[in-house]
Coordinates of C-alpha atoms in Angstrom, one line a residue:
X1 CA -76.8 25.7 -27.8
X2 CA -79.2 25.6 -30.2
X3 CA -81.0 29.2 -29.0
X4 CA -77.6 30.4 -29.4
X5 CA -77.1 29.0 -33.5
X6 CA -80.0 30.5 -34.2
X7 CA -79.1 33.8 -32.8
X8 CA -76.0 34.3 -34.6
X9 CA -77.3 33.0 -38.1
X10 CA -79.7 35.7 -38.0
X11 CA -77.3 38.3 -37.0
X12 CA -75.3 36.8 -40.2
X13 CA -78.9 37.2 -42.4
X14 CA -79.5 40.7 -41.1
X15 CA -76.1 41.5 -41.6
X16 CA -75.9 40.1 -45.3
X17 CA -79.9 41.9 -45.8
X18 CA -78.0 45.3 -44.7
X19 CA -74.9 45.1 -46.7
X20 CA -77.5 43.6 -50.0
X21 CA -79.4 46.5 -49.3
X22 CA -76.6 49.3 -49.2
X23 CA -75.3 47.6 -52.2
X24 CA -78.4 48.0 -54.2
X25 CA -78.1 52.0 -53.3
X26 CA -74.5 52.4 -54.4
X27 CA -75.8 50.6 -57.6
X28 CA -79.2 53.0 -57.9
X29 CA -76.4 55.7 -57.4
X30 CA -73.8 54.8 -59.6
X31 CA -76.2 54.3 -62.7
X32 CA -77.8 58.1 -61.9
X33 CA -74.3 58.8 -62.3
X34 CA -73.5 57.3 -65.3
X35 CA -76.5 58.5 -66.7
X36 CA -75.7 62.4 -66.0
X37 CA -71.9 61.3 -67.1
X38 CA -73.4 60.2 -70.4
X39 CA -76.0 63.5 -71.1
X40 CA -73.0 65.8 -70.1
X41 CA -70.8 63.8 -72.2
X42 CA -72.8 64.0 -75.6
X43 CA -73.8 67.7 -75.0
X44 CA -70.1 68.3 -74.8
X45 CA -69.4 66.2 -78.3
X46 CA -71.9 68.2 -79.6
X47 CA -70.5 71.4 -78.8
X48 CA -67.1 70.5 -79.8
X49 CA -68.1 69.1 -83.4
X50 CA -70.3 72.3 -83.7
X51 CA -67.3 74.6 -82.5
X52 CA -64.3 72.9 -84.9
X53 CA -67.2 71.9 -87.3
X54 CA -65.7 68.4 -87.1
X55 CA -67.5 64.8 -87.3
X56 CA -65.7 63.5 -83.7
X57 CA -68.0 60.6 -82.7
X58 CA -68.2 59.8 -86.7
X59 CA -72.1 59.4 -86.7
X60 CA -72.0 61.1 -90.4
X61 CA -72.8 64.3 -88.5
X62 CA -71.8 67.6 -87.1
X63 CA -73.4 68.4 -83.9

C-alpha cells in the first residue's frame, strides 16, 4: 500500500510541477503582451495629441 501512496503523490507533484510550469508561460506571455499593448498604446496617444494638437493624457504636453 505504501508503493502505491507514493505512486500517486508523485503523479499529484508532477502534475502540480506541469500545471506551475504552464502557468509561469501564460504569465511570461501575458506580460510580453501587455508590454507591446502599452508601446502601441502610447505611440497611438501620441499621434492623436499630435493630430488634434490636444494634451489627452495631460502630461503638460502635446505628443
Amino acid at each position: 500500500m505504501g508503493l502505491f501512496w507514493n505512486l500517486i503523490q508523485q503523479s499529484q507533484i508532477q502534475d502540480h510541477k506541469s500545471k506551475a510550469e504552464t502557468l509561469e508561460a501564460r504569465v511570461r506571455n501575458l506580460e510580453w503582451e501587455l508590454a507591446n499593448t502599452r508601446e502601441l498604446l502610447i505611440k497611438t496617444l501620441k499621434i492623436l495629441e499630435e493630430q488634434s494638437g490636444r494634451d489627452i493624457d495631460g502630461d503638460g504636453k502635446i505628443g
